[in-house]
PDB file of C-alpha atoms and ligand atoms in Angstrom:
ATOM      1  CA  MET X   7      71.222  28.090 119.440  1.00 33.00           C
ATOM      2  CA  LYS X   8      72.434  30.887 117.141  1.00 34.00           C
ATOM      3  CA  PHE X   9      73.511  30.581 113.513  1.00 36.00           C
ATOM      4  CA  ARG X  10      76.893  31.922 112.428  1.00 37.00           C
ATOM      5  CA  SER X  11      75.496  34.890 110.600  1.00 37.00           C
ATOM      6  CA  HIS X  12      78.870  35.904 109.148  1.00 35.00           C
ATOM      7  CA  LEU X  13      79.150  32.748 107.043  1.00 40.00           C
ATOM      8  CA  ARG X  14      78.105  33.292 103.442  1.00 43.00           C
ATOM      9  CA  PRO X  15      75.660  30.745 101.915  1.00 51.00           C
ATOM     10  CA  ALA X  16      78.133  29.035  99.525  1.00 52.00           C
ATOM     11  CA  PHE X  17      80.636  28.720 102.353  1.00 46.00           C
ATOM     12  CA  GLN X  18      77.956  27.365 104.651  1.00 54.00           C
ATOM     13  CA  VAL X  19      77.194  24.595 102.133  1.00 52.00           C
ATOM     14  CA  LEU X  20      80.883  23.759 101.912  1.00 47.00           C
ATOM     15  CA  VAL X  21      81.158  23.641 105.681  1.00 48.00           C
ATOM     16  CA  LEU X  22      78.024  21.476 105.965  1.00 51.00           C
ATOM     17  CA  SER X  23      79.501  18.919 103.560  1.00 52.00           C
ATOM     18  CA  LEU X  24      83.103  18.978 104.772  1.00 44.00           C
ATOM     19  CA  LEU X  25      82.339  18.695 108.460  1.00 47.00           C
ATOM     20  CA  ALA X  26      79.999  15.763 107.782  1.00 48.00           C
ATOM     21  CA  SER X  27      82.870  13.303 107.702  1.00 42.00           C
ATOM     22  CA  CYS X  28      85.041  14.797 110.494  1.00 39.00           C
ATOM     23  CA  ALA X  29      84.764  14.001 114.196  1.00 41.00           C
ATOM     24  CA  PRO X  30      82.816  10.855 115.065  1.00 41.00           C
ATOM     25  CA  ALA X  31      79.611  11.226 117.095  1.00 44.00           C
ATOM     26  CA  PRO X  32      79.840  10.509 120.851  1.00 45.00           C
ATOM     27  CA  ALA X  33      79.224   6.857 121.700  1.00 48.00           C
ATOM     28  CA  ASN X  34      76.256   7.355 124.028  1.00 59.00           C
ATOM     29  CA  ALA X  35      73.968  10.066 125.314  1.00 62.00           C
ATOM     30  CA  PRO X  36      74.331  10.972 128.987  1.00 68.00           C
ATOM     31  CA  ARG X  37      71.272  12.608 130.525  1.00 74.00           C
ATOM     32  CA  ASP X  38      72.846  16.055 130.179  1.00 80.00           C
ATOM     33  CA  TYR X  39      73.841  15.483 126.514  1.00 91.00           C
ATOM     34  CA  GLU X  40      73.362  18.618 124.393  1.00 92.00           C
ATOM     35  CA  PRO X  41      74.118  18.561 120.660  1.00 93.00           C
ATOM     36  CA  GLU X  42      76.807  20.953 119.466  1.00 92.00           C
ATOM     37  CA  LEU X  43      76.247  23.247 116.516  1.00 91.00           C
ATOM     38  CA  TRP X  44      78.163  21.909 113.457  1.00 90.00           C
ATOM     39  CA  GLN X  45      78.767  18.523 115.047  1.00 93.00           C
ATOM     40  CA  ALA X  46      79.551  15.780 112.549  1.00 91.00           C
ATOM     41  CA  GLY X  47      76.780  13.690 111.036  1.00 94.00           C
ATOM     42  CA  LYS X  48      76.962  10.782 108.614  1.00 94.00           C
ATOM     43  CA  ASP X  49      76.344  12.742 105.395  1.00 96.00           C
ATOM     44  CA  VAL X  50      75.751  16.233 106.725  1.00 96.00           C
ATOM     45  CA  VAL X  51      76.482  18.048 109.981  1.00 96.00           C
ATOM     46  CA  TRP X  52      73.892  19.017 112.568  1.00 97.00           C
ATOM     47  CA  VAL X  53      72.567  22.539 112.312  1.00 95.00           C
ATOM     48  CA  PRO X  54      69.026  23.004 113.592  1.00 94.00           C
ATOM     49  CA  MET X  55      66.453  24.828 111.538  1.00 95.00           C
ATOM     50  CA  ALA X  56      65.369  28.087 113.172  1.00 94.00           C
ATOM     51  CA  SER X  57      61.943  27.572 114.725  1.00 94.00           C
ATOM     52  CA  GLU X  58      60.413  30.395 112.655  1.00 94.00           C
ATOM     53  CA  ARG X  59      61.542  28.525 109.493  1.00 96.00           C
ATOM     54  CA  VAL X  60      60.166  25.245 110.836  1.00 97.00           C
ATOM     55  CA  GLU X  61      56.754  26.835 111.406  1.00 97.00           C
ATOM     56  CA  LYS X  62      56.841  28.440 107.972  1.00 97.00           C
ATOM     57  CA  MET X  63      57.725  25.085 106.422  1.00 98.00           C
ATOM     58  CA  LEU X  64      54.722  23.462 108.105  1.00 98.00           C
ATOM     59  CA  ASP X  65      52.527  26.357 106.922  1.00 98.00           C
ATOM     60  CA  LEU X  66      53.799  25.805 103.384  1.00 98.00           C
ATOM     61  CA  ALA X  67      52.898  22.102 103.709  1.00 98.00           C
ATOM     62  CA  LYS X  68      49.382  23.142 104.855  1.00 98.00           C
ATOM     63  CA  LEU X  69      49.879  20.595 107.606  1.00 98.00           C
ATOM     64  CA  THR X  70      46.757  19.108 109.191  1.00 98.00           C
ATOM     65  CA  PRO X  71      46.270  16.622 112.042  1.00 98.00           C
ATOM     66  CA  ALA X  72      45.593  13.980 109.366  1.00 98.00           C
ATOM     67  CA  ASP X  73      49.189  14.195 108.140  1.00 98.00           C
ATOM     68  CA  PHE X  74      52.103  11.897 108.819  1.00 98.00           C
ATOM     69  CA  VAL X  75      55.392  13.801 108.655  1.00 98.00           C
ATOM     70  CA  VAL X  76      58.785  12.179 108.110  1.00 98.00           C
ATOM     71  CA  ASP X  77      61.823  14.366 108.809  1.00 98.00           C
ATOM     72  CA  LEU X  78      64.914  12.810 107.234  1.00 98.00           C
ATOM     73  CA  GLY X  79      67.987  13.644 109.312  1.00 98.00           C
ATOM     74  CA  SER X  80      65.878  14.821 112.229  1.00 98.00           C
ATOM     75  CA  GLY X  81      68.656  16.260 114.427  1.00 98.00           C
ATOM     76  CA  ASP X  82      67.315  17.404 117.798  1.00 97.00           C
ATOM     77  CA  GLY X  83      63.728  16.711 116.696  1.00 98.00           C
ATOM     78  CA  VAL X  84      62.658  20.326 116.244  1.00 98.00           C
ATOM     79  CA  THR X  85      60.579  19.722 113.094  1.00 98.00           C
ATOM     80  CA  VAL X  86      59.025  16.475 114.314  1.00 98.00           C
ATOM     81  CA  ILE X  87      58.006  18.094 117.613  1.00 98.00           C
ATOM     82  CA  ALA X  88      56.587  21.186 115.887  1.00 98.00           C
ATOM     83  CA  ALA X  89      54.507  18.970 113.575  1.00 98.00           C
ATOM     84  CA  ALA X  90      53.199  16.962 116.531  1.00 98.00           C
ATOM     85  CA  ARG X  91      52.298  20.188 118.328  1.00 98.00           C
ATOM     86  CA  ARG X  92      50.000  20.919 115.380  1.00 98.00           C
ATOM     87  CA  GLY X  93      48.302  17.568 115.925  1.00 98.00           C
ATOM     88  CA  ALA X  94      50.017  15.580 113.150  1.00 98.00           C
ATOM     89  CA  ARG X  95      51.865  12.335 113.725  1.00 98.00           C
ATOM     90  CA  ALA X  96      55.549  12.615 112.926  1.00 98.00           C
ATOM     91  CA  MET X  97      58.640  10.441 112.648  1.00 98.00           C
ATOM     92  CA  GLY X  98      62.266  11.515 112.663  1.00 98.00           C
ATOM     93  CA  VAL X  99      65.030   9.418 111.130  1.00 98.00           C
ATOM     94  CA  GLU X 100      68.445  10.280 112.514  1.00 98.00           C
ATOM     95  CA  PHE X 101      71.765   8.458 112.245  1.00 98.00           C
ATOM     96  CA  ASN X 102      73.255   9.783 115.479  1.00 97.00           C
ATOM     97  CA  PRO X 103      71.867   7.699 118.395  1.00 96.00           C
ATOM     98  CA  ASP X 104      72.556  10.496 120.902  1.00 96.00           C
ATOM     99  CA  LEU X 105      70.384  12.889 118.897  1.00 97.00           C
ATOM    100  CA  VAL X 106      67.672  10.225 118.795  1.00 97.00           C
ATOM    101  CA  THR X 107      67.723   9.885 122.613  1.00 96.00           C
ATOM    102  CA  PHE X 108      67.854  13.668 122.979  1.00 96.00           C
ATOM    103  CA  SER X 109      64.876  14.105 120.610  1.00 97.00           C
ATOM    104  CA  LYS X 110      62.790  11.564 122.509  1.00 97.00           C
ATOM    105  CA  ARG X 111      63.434  13.523 125.722  1.00 96.00           C
ATOM    106  CA  GLN X 112      62.532  16.790 124.012  1.00 97.00           C
ATOM    107  CA  ALA X 113      59.294  15.275 122.692  1.00 98.00           C
ATOM    108  CA  GLN X 114      58.438  14.052 126.181  1.00 97.00           C
ATOM    109  CA  ARG X 115      59.096  17.529 127.630  1.00 97.00           C
ATOM    110  CA  ALA X 116      56.909  19.067 124.928  1.00 98.00           C
ATOM    111  CA  GLY X 117      54.105  16.632 125.792  1.00 98.00           C
ATOM    112  CA  VAL X 118      54.002  15.104 122.296  1.00 98.00           C
ATOM    113  CA  ALA X 119      55.757  11.758 122.884  1.00 98.00           C
ATOM    114  CA  ASP X 120      52.581   9.878 121.909  1.00 98.00           C
ATOM    115  CA  LYS X 121      52.509  11.554 118.470  1.00 98.00           C
ATOM    116  CA  THR X 122      56.219  11.194 117.673  1.00 98.00           C
ATOM    117  CA  GLU X 123      58.666   8.433 116.771  1.00 98.00           C
ATOM    118  CA  PHE X 124      62.418   8.774 116.459  1.00 98.00           C
ATOM    119  CA  VAL X 125      64.182   6.035 114.550  1.00 98.00           C
ATOM    120  CA  GLN X 126      67.942   5.606 114.598  1.00 98.00           C
ATOM    121  CA  GLY X 127      69.055   4.802 111.069  1.00 98.00           C
ATOM    122  CA  ASP X 128      70.249   5.944 107.686  1.00 98.00           C
ATOM    123  CA  LEU X 129      67.866   8.330 105.962  1.00 98.00           C
ATOM    124  CA  PHE X 130      68.452   6.524 102.649  1.00 98.00           C
ATOM    125  CA  GLN X 131      66.956   3.349 104.159  1.00 97.00           C
ATOM    126  CA  ALA X 132      64.001   5.075 105.850  1.00 98.00           C
ATOM    127  CA  ASP X 133      60.476   3.718 105.542  1.00 97.00           C
ATOM    128  CA  LEU X 134      58.562   6.497 103.772  1.00 98.00           C
ATOM    129  CA  SER X 135      55.399   4.473 103.203  1.00 96.00           C
ATOM    130  CA  ARG X 136      53.265   6.297 105.800  1.00 97.00           C
ATOM    131  CA  ALA X 137      54.443   9.808 104.858  1.00 98.00           C
ATOM    132  CA  SER X 138      52.084  12.446 103.530  1.00 98.00           C
ATOM    133  CA  VAL X 139      54.725  15.137 104.212  1.00 98.00           C
ATOM    134  CA  ILE X 140      58.524  14.782 104.009  1.00 98.00           C
ATOM    135  CA  THR X 141      60.774  17.476 105.455  1.00 98.00           C
ATOM    136  CA  LEU X 142      64.464  17.937 104.624  1.00 98.00           C
ATOM    137  CA  PHE X 143      67.295  20.196 105.706  1.00 98.00           C
ATOM    138  CA  LEU X 144      70.204  18.384 104.107  1.00 98.00           C
ATOM    139  CA  LEU X 145      72.237  19.200 100.967  1.00 97.00           C
ATOM    140  CA  ASP X 146      71.539  19.420  97.220  1.00 98.00           C
ATOM    141  CA  GLU X 147      73.351  16.153  96.494  1.00 98.00           C
ATOM    142  CA  ILE X 148      71.512  14.252  99.230  1.00 98.00           C
ATOM    143  CA  ASN X 149      68.174  15.560  97.925  1.00 98.00           C
ATOM    144  CA  LEU X 150      69.176  14.400  94.433  1.00 98.00           C
ATOM    145  CA  LYS X 151      69.971  10.905  95.719  1.00 98.00           C
ATOM    146  CA  LEU X 152      66.603  10.831  97.490  1.00 98.00           C
ATOM    147  CA  ARG X 153      64.701  12.163  94.478  1.00 98.00           C
ATOM    148  CA  PRO X 154      63.798   8.800  92.827  1.00 98.00           C
ATOM    149  CA  SER X 155      62.324   7.500  96.105  1.00 98.00           C
ATOM    150  CA  LEU X 156      60.418  10.753  96.612  1.00 98.00           C
ATOM    151  CA  LEU X 157      58.986  10.712  93.088  1.00 98.00           C
ATOM    152  CA  ALA X 158      57.789   7.135  93.671  1.00 97.00           C
ATOM    153  CA  LEU X 159      55.651   8.217  96.652  1.00 98.00           C
ATOM    154  CA  LYS X 160      51.883   8.571  96.532  1.00 97.00           C
ATOM    155  CA  PRO X 161      50.878  11.479  94.252  1.00 98.00           C
ATOM    156  CA  GLY X 162      50.086  14.515  96.360  1.00 98.00           C
ATOM    157  CA  THR X 163      52.773  13.801  98.976  1.00 98.00           C
ATOM    158  CA  ARG X 164      54.345  17.153  99.925  1.00 98.00           C
ATOM    159  CA  VAL X 165      58.138  17.355 100.031  1.00 98.00           C
ATOM    160  CA  LEU X 166      59.703  20.380 101.719  1.00 98.00           C
ATOM    161  CA  SER X 167      63.306  21.426 101.902  1.00 98.00           C
ATOM    162  CA  ASN X 168      65.115  24.268 103.556  1.00 98.00           C
ATOM    163  CA  THR X 169      67.629  25.893 101.162  1.00 97.00           C
ATOM    164  CA  PHE X 170      68.585  22.791  99.170  1.00 98.00           C
ATOM    165  CA  ARG X 171      66.854  21.877  95.932  1.00 98.00           C
ATOM    166  CA  MET X 172      66.097  18.856  93.725  1.00 98.00           C
ATOM    167  CA  GLY X 173      68.119  19.492  90.562  1.00 98.00           C
ATOM    168  CA  ASP X 174      65.844  20.005  87.551  1.00 98.00           C
ATOM    169  CA  TRP X 175      62.656  19.093  89.489  1.00 98.00           C
ATOM    170  CA  GLU X 176      61.547  22.652  90.058  1.00 98.00           C
ATOM    171  CA  PRO X 177      59.669  23.469  93.251  1.00 98.00           C
ATOM    172  CA  ASP X 178      55.915  24.096  93.061  1.00 98.00           C
ATOM    173  CA  THR X 179      56.273  26.895  95.623  1.00 98.00           C
ATOM    174  CA  THR X 180      59.196  28.903  96.994  1.00 97.00           C
ATOM    175  CA  GLU X 181      59.148  31.062 100.105  1.00 96.00           C
ATOM    176  CA  THR X 182      62.058  33.269 101.105  1.00 95.00           C
ATOM    177  CA  ALA X 183      62.100  35.168 104.385  1.00 93.00           C
ATOM    178  CA  ARG X 184      62.399  38.901 103.702  1.00 85.00           C
ATOM    179  CA  SER X 185      63.604  39.854 107.191  1.00 85.00           C
ATOM    180  CA  GLY X 186      64.630  38.316 110.493  1.00 84.00           C
ATOM    181  CA  CYS X 187      66.510  35.433 108.868  1.00 87.00           C
ATOM    182  CA  ALA X 188      70.302  35.423 108.500  1.00 85.00           C
ATOM    183  CA  ASN X 189      70.988  32.010 106.947  1.00 88.00           C
ATOM    184  CA  TRP X 190      69.113  29.235 105.168  1.00 93.00           C
ATOM    185  CA  CYS X 191      66.140  31.466 104.467  1.00 94.00           C
ATOM    186  CA  SER X 192      64.517  29.816 101.414  1.00 96.00           C
ATOM    187  CA  LEU X 193      61.940  27.072 101.703  1.00 98.00           C
ATOM    188  CA  TYR X 194      60.796  24.907  98.803  1.00 98.00           C
ATOM    189  CA  LEU X 195      57.696  22.775  98.327  1.00 98.00           C
ATOM    190  CA  TRP X 196      57.326  20.000  95.755  1.00 98.00           C
ATOM    191  CA  ILE X 197      54.097  18.062  95.304  1.00 98.00           C
ATOM    192  CA  VAL X 198      54.731  14.517  94.092  1.00 98.00           C
ATOM    193  CA  PRO X 199      53.030  14.329  90.671  1.00 98.00           C
ATOM    194  CA  ALA X 200      50.984  11.385  89.399  1.00 98.00           C
ATOM    195  CA  ARG X 201      52.816   9.413  86.757  1.00 98.00           C
ATOM    196  CA  VAL X 202      51.014  10.014  83.442  1.00 98.00           C
ATOM    197  CA  ASP X 203      53.749   9.926  80.820  1.00 98.00           C
ATOM    198  CA  GLY X 204      52.700   7.914  77.746  1.00 97.00           C
ATOM    199  CA  THR X 205      49.733   7.307  75.478  1.00 97.00           C
ATOM    200  CA  TRP X 206      46.109   7.426  76.611  1.00 98.00           C
ATOM    201  CA  ARG X 207      42.880   6.661  74.764  1.00 97.00           C
ATOM    202  CA  SER X 208      40.278   9.384  75.070  1.00 95.00           C
ATOM    203  CA  SER X 209      36.968  10.383  73.501  1.00 88.00           C
ATOM    204  CA  GLU X 210      38.836  13.251  71.828  1.00 91.00           C
ATOM    205  CA  GLY X 211      41.368  10.903  70.213  1.00 93.00           C
ATOM    206  CA  PRO X 212      44.729   9.582  71.386  1.00 96.00           C
ATOM    207  CA  LEU X 213      46.388  11.692  74.045  1.00 97.00           C
ATOM    208  CA  VAL X 214      50.166  11.526  74.191  1.00 97.00           C
ATOM    209  CA  LEU X 215      51.503  13.059  77.394  1.00 98.00           C
ATOM    210  CA  LYS X 216      55.145  13.942  77.766  1.00 98.00           C
ATOM    211  CA  GLN X 217      55.821  14.471  81.448  1.00 98.00           C
ATOM    212  CA  GLN X 218      58.703  16.255  83.080  1.00 98.00           C
ATOM    213  CA  TYR X 219      57.912  16.050  86.802  1.00 98.00           C
ATOM    214  CA  GLN X 220      54.812  18.264  87.286  1.00 98.00           C
ATOM    215  CA  LYS X 221      54.955  19.754  83.764  1.00 98.00           C
ATOM    216  CA  LEU X 222      53.140  18.256  80.791  1.00 98.00           C
ATOM    217  CA  GLY X 223      53.445  18.595  77.043  1.00 98.00           C
ATOM    218  CA  GLY X 224      52.398  16.301  74.233  1.00 97.00           C
ATOM    219  CA  ALA X 225      49.555  16.152  71.708  1.00 97.00           C
ATOM    220  CA  LEU X 226      45.855  15.297  71.492  1.00 97.00           C
ATOM    221  CA  GLY X 227      44.466  13.730  68.333  1.00 94.00           C
ATOM    222  CA  THR X 228      46.138  12.223  65.288  1.00 90.00           C
ATOM    223  CA  GLY X 229      48.047  13.394  62.252  1.00 86.00           C
ATOM    224  CA  ALA X 230      47.468  16.908  60.970  1.00 85.00           C
ATOM    225  CA  LEU X 231      44.536  17.314  63.379  1.00 83.00           C
ATOM    226  CA  ALA X 232      46.646  16.741  66.494  1.00 94.00           C
ATOM    227  CA  ALA X 233      46.612  19.721  68.858  1.00 97.00           C
ATOM    228  CA  PRO X 234      49.602  20.426  71.071  1.00 97.00           C
ATOM    229  CA  VAL X 235      49.098  20.005  74.818  1.00 98.00           C
ATOM    230  CA  LEU X 236      49.760  23.451  76.273  1.00 98.00           C
ATOM    231  CA  ASP X 237      50.196  24.768  79.836  1.00 97.00           C
ATOM    232  CA  GLY X 238      50.031  21.189  81.094  1.00 98.00           C
ATOM    233  CA  ARG X 239      50.518  20.721  84.809  1.00 98.00           C
ATOM    234  CA  LEU X 240      49.985  18.199  87.568  1.00 98.00           C
ATOM    235  CA  ASN X 241      49.213  19.071  91.150  1.00 98.00           C
ATOM    236  CA  GLY X 242      49.545  15.646  92.741  1.00 98.00           C
ATOM    237  CA  ASP X 243      46.829  13.623  90.975  1.00 98.00           C
ATOM    238  CA  GLU X 244      45.043  16.684  89.527  1.00 98.00           C
ATOM    239  CA  LEU X 245      45.846  17.311  85.887  1.00 98.00           C
ATOM    240  CA  ARG X 246      45.090  20.231  83.636  1.00 98.00           C
ATOM    241  CA  PHE X 247      46.091  21.356  80.160  1.00 98.00           C
ATOM    242  CA  THR X 248      44.680  23.108  77.140  1.00 98.00           C
ATOM    243  CA  ALA X 249      44.480  21.637  73.642  1.00 97.00           C
ATOM    244  CA  GLY X 250      42.678  22.916  70.560  1.00 94.00           C
ATOM    245  CA  GLY X 251      41.320  25.889  72.503  1.00 94.00           C
ATOM    246  CA  ALA X 252      39.629  23.682  75.156  1.00 97.00           C
ATOM    247  CA  GLU X 253      40.611  23.382  78.796  1.00 98.00           C
ATOM    248  CA  TYR X 254      40.983  19.848  80.139  1.00 98.00           C
ATOM    249  CA  ARG X 255      40.904  19.072  83.849  1.00 98.00           C
ATOM    250  CA  GLY X 256      40.942  15.678  85.437  1.00 98.00           C
ATOM    251  CA  ARG X 257      41.882  13.458  88.339  1.00 98.00           C
ATOM    252  CA  VAL X 258      44.348  10.648  87.718  1.00 98.00           C
ATOM    253  CA  LYS X 259      43.305   7.335  89.259  1.00 97.00           C
ATOM    254  CA  GLY X 260      45.968   4.874  88.170  1.00 94.00           C
ATOM    255  CA  GLU X 261      45.118   3.929  84.586  1.00 96.00           C
ATOM    256  CA  LEU X 262      42.138   6.295  84.376  1.00 97.00           C
ATOM    257  CA  ILE X 263      41.802  10.080  84.105  1.00 98.00           C
ATOM    258  CA  GLU X 264      38.331  11.469  84.729  1.00 97.00           C
ATOM    259  CA  GLY X 265      37.340  15.101  84.493  1.00 97.00           C
ATOM    260  CA  THR X 266      35.887  17.816  82.315  1.00 97.00           C
ATOM    261  CA  ILE X 267      36.471  19.694  79.070  1.00 97.00           C
ATOM    262  CA  THR X 268      35.602  23.385  79.078  1.00 97.00           C
ATOM    263  CA  THR X 269      35.036  25.079  75.718  1.00 95.00           C
ATOM    264  CA  GLY X 270      33.227  28.220  74.608  1.00 91.00           C
ATOM    265  CA  GLY X 271      30.140  26.016  74.329  1.00 90.00           C
ATOM    266  CA  GLY X 272      30.165  24.848  77.953  1.00 96.00           C
ATOM    267  CA  ILE X 273      31.488  22.039  80.122  1.00 97.00           C
ATOM    268  CA  ARG X 274      31.254  18.309  79.421  1.00 96.00           C
ATOM    269  CA  LEU X 275      32.636  15.172  80.992  1.00 96.00           C
ATOM    270  CA  TRP X 276      35.850  13.634  79.690  1.00 95.00           C
ATOM    271  CA  LYS X 277      37.871  10.574  80.416  1.00 96.00           C
ATOM    272  CA  ALA X 278      41.023   8.870  79.246  1.00 97.00           C
ATOM    273  CA  THR X 279      42.389   5.384  79.825  1.00 98.00           C
ATOM    274  CA  ARG X 280      45.770   3.809  79.223  1.00 93.00           C
TER     275      ARG X 280
HETATM  276  C1  LIG Z 320      71.298  20.035 108.982  1.00 72.15           C
HETATM  277  S1  LIG Z 320      70.740  18.894 110.217  1.00 72.15           S
HETATM  278  C2  LIG Z 320      68.976  19.073 110.156  1.00 72.15           C
HETATM  279  C3  LIG Z 320      68.293  18.687 111.440  1.00 72.15           C
HETATM  280  C4  LIG Z 320      66.761  18.844 111.452  1.00 72.15           C
HETATM  281  N1  LIG Z 320      66.121  18.202 110.321  1.00 72.15           N
HETATM  282  C5  LIG Z 320      66.379  20.301 111.476  1.00 72.15           C
HETATM  283  O1  LIG Z 320      65.790  20.752 110.500  1.00 72.15           O
HETATM  284  O2  LIG Z 320      66.682  20.981 112.467  1.00 72.15           O
HETATM  285  C6  LIG Z 320      71.013  17.348 109.388  1.00 72.15           C
HETATM  286  C7  LIG Z 320      70.869  16.108 110.270  1.00 72.15           C
HETATM  287  O3  LIG Z 320      71.008  14.941 109.478  1.00 72.15           O
HETATM  288  C8  LIG Z 320      71.690  13.935 110.204  1.00 72.15           C
HETATM  289  N2  LIG Z 320      72.257  13.004 109.243  1.00 72.15           N
HETATM  290  C9  LIG Z 320      73.340  13.179 108.440  1.00 72.15           C
HETATM  291  N3  LIG Z 320      73.474  12.129 107.613  1.00 72.15           N
HETATM  292  C10 LIG Z 320      72.475  11.240 107.900  1.00 72.15           C
HETATM  293  C11 LIG Z 320      72.085   9.976 107.396  1.00 72.15           C
HETATM  294  N4  LIG Z 320      72.752   9.371 106.394  1.00 72.15           N
HETATM  295  N5  LIG Z 320      71.017   9.366 107.941  1.00 72.15           N
HETATM  296  C12 LIG Z 320      70.317   9.953 108.945  1.00 72.15           C
HETATM  297  N6  LIG Z 320      70.632  11.153 109.472  1.00 72.15           N
HETATM  298  C13 LIG Z 320      71.695  11.798 108.960  1.00 72.15           C
HETATM  299  C14 LIG Z 320      72.704  14.736 110.999  1.00 72.15           C
HETATM  300  O4  LIG Z 320      73.166  13.998 112.125  1.00 72.15           O
HETATM  301  C15 LIG Z 320      71.910  15.979 111.383  1.00 72.15           C
HETATM  302  O5  LIG Z 320      71.269  15.810 112.604  1.00 72.15           O
END
């Protein structure tokens, strides 16, 4: 299936959104059913991701056989099948029942039916509880609607999107194809951060963390002696920042952060509790 390379990106987005509500999907899937490029979908049309982009997306996720991938709006199953080929388990959620039947057939042909599930349903109602990786090729506004559910997932869950972003939640990594890609060439990775905003008690005094997604600011200590929290960042449940010239690293385990402080004088253990 070829992309329409003459369509410019902004126009492509417009087309993706406008066509979403046009022609209804066929009522059932005959054995020779083949999806049609740009066919209507509930909230966005069907355009498959190019297989090179799918593979790159899975590389960016550092996918392993231990992962459980959920592709929201799974289309013809290309991402789910590619993930299963790498040994992961994967589930697609797709509103169009014909695409669900088609995907199941494709998974069977690819010999990965036992590692894949295709669920007919609305992506906004999908069960994300088993996901360690979520993949998306939707629209900015759909990603934004999904964002609260994604941020509530287990810290460290990797969220990937082709082309469309998450508003002011900046990606942790961006990859843009330099050649051989005509449309939808940027991939984004977000790592769900632990939730640490608020006040913690620590051996170094009170630690106030101000969290904006994976970025951290705040202060350590009290009054005039408080040191600003600088270069603060979360990578899933791993936290790091500097304060008062020392480097703090730690792992967030619910109401506890345990890690180390590195200063000119060496490394010592550190912990903070809510
Ligand atoms: C741009 S395609 C992406 C397909 C696939 N993820 C890929 O990367 O090739 C978007 C898919 O989302 C499906 N879709 C649209 N709105 C949906 C919704 N509310 N719930 C589930 N699927 C939906 C469409 O039918 C279409 O197959």
